[in-house]
Structures are given as structure tokens and as C-alpha cells.
Amino acid sequence: MTFRLPKDIIRIKCQSCETITELHESDFEYVETSREREMGTDVTYRYDADFTCNNCNNGIKVCYQMFEYPEGVFNEVEPSCLGGEILD
């Protein structure tokens, strides 16, 4: 299973200056981790982006993640954004 971002372009508005930055999948680091549990493998899929606003140098962190446990049961977590706001 491959977890994908919900859109090709993710728009982020800086909370300090309201500048909008467009992020593409290549701007994110994709991490997949797993561990064995009682009912099988517990897998975490994550896309993380950590960048600085080009206008005001405010630090912004964005995270999309989903969990699979037990196998075939997916639980997507609401995306998080520190220092900015995910638009759309």
C-alpha cells in the first residue's frame, strides 16, 4: 500500500505574514515505519515538510499521516501544520 498526498499541490498560508507557499510531493519527506503487534504489522505512513516562509522567514512544519492496523484497516489522521495553515 502506498499512502499519497491528497492533492498534487498543497497550499500553505504563513501565520505571520499570510504569504501562500505551494508545496509538491517532492517537497515532502516520505517515511514509512512498521512494528509487529498482536494482530500483525502496525504501519505508519508520513509525509513531512519543514520549510521557512520566503517572505518573513517564519518556520513552518506540515505533516500528513495514516496508520494501517491491523493489515488492511486504514486510519487517516487530520493533517497538522505548525506556523501556518493548510488551504483548500
Short mmCIF file of C-alpha atoms in Angstrom, two decimals:
data_model
loop_
_atom_site.label_atom_id
_atom_site.label_comp_id
_atom_site.label_asym_id
_atom_site.label_seq_id
_atom_site.Cartn_x
_atom_site.Cartn_y
_atom_site.Cartn_z
CA MET A 1 0.00 0.00 0.00
CA THR A 2 1.30 3.46 -0.84
CA PHE A 3 -0.07 6.47 1.01
CA ARG A 4 -0.32 9.56 -1.22
CA LEU A 5 -0.88 13.23 -0.51
CA PRO A 6 -4.49 14.30 -1.12
CA LYS A 7 -3.52 16.73 -3.93
CA ASP A 8 -0.63 17.35 -6.32
CA ILE A 9 -0.12 20.84 -4.86
CA ILE A 10 -0.56 21.62 -1.15
CA ARG A 11 -1.06 25.34 -0.45
CA ILE A 12 0.16 26.67 2.92
CA LYS A 13 -0.56 30.17 4.27
CA CYS A 14 2.07 31.58 6.65
CA GLN A 15 0.52 32.53 10.01
CA SER A 16 2.88 35.52 10.37
CA CYS A 17 2.60 37.31 7.02
CA GLU A 18 -0.12 35.35 5.17
CA THR A 19 2.17 34.55 2.22
CA ILE A 20 0.99 31.44 0.37
CA THR A 21 3.54 28.74 -0.48
CA GLU A 22 2.80 25.84 -2.81
CA LEU A 23 4.35 22.50 -1.90
CA HIS A 24 4.66 19.50 -4.20
CA GLU A 25 5.17 15.87 -3.20
CA SER A 26 8.91 16.29 -3.84
CA ASP A 27 9.00 18.99 -1.12
CA PHE A 28 7.95 16.40 1.48
CA GLU A 29 9.97 13.65 3.11
CA TYR A 30 8.11 10.34 2.95
CA VAL A 31 8.64 7.99 5.90
CA GLU A 32 7.12 4.53 6.37
CA THR A 33 7.70 2.70 9.66
CA SER A 34 6.36 -0.59 10.97
CA ARG A 35 6.37 -2.75 14.07
CA GLU A 36 4.87 -6.09 14.97
CA ARG A 37 1.86 -6.17 17.28
CA GLU A 38 -0.60 -8.77 18.49
CA MET A 39 -2.82 -8.68 15.36
CA GLY A 40 0.01 -8.25 12.81
CA THR A 41 2.08 -5.41 11.49
CA ASP A 42 1.30 -1.81 12.55
CA VAL A 43 2.44 0.56 9.76
CA THR A 44 2.71 4.36 9.91
CA TYR A 45 2.89 6.36 6.66
CA ARG A 46 4.00 10.01 6.88
CA TYR A 47 4.71 12.98 4.65
CA ASP A 48 6.64 15.74 6.45
CA ALA A 49 7.69 19.16 5.17
CA ASP A 50 9.74 21.62 7.19
CA PHE A 51 10.44 24.96 5.49
CA THR A 52 10.87 28.69 6.04
CA CYS A 53 8.50 31.28 4.60
CA ASN A 54 10.24 33.07 1.72
CA ASN A 55 8.73 36.41 2.79
CA CYS A 56 9.23 36.60 6.60
CA ASN A 57 11.44 33.58 7.50
CA ASN A 58 8.74 32.07 9.73
CA GLY A 59 9.35 28.35 10.31
CA ILE A 60 6.51 26.09 9.08
CA LYS A 61 6.06 22.33 9.58
CA VAL A 62 3.42 20.27 7.76
CA CYS A 63 2.56 16.62 8.42
CA TYR A 64 0.16 14.19 6.74
CA GLN A 65 -0.04 10.70 8.21
CA MET A 66 -2.01 7.50 8.13
CA PHE A 67 -1.89 4.28 10.16
CA GLU A 68 -2.60 0.73 8.98
CA TYR A 69 -3.50 -1.73 11.73
CA PRO A 70 -4.48 -4.45 11.53
CA GLU A 71 -3.48 -5.14 7.93
CA GLY A 72 -5.99 -3.62 5.52
CA VAL A 73 -7.56 -1.24 8.08
CA PHE A 74 -6.51 2.37 7.41
CA ASN A 75 -6.92 5.34 9.77
CA GLU A 76 -6.01 8.70 8.30
CA VAL A 77 -5.11 11.44 10.77
CA GLU A 78 -6.15 15.06 10.21
CA PRO A 79 -3.11 16.86 8.72
CA SER A 80 -1.20 19.22 11.02
CA CYS A 81 0.54 22.50 10.28
CA LEU A 82 2.62 24.47 12.77
CA GLY A 83 3.39 28.07 11.82
CA GLY A 84 0.87 28.13 9.01
CA GLU A 85 -2.48 26.96 7.71
CA ILE A 86 -3.27 24.33 5.09
CA LEU A 87 -5.61 25.84 2.49
CA ASP A 88 -8.33 24.08 0.45
#
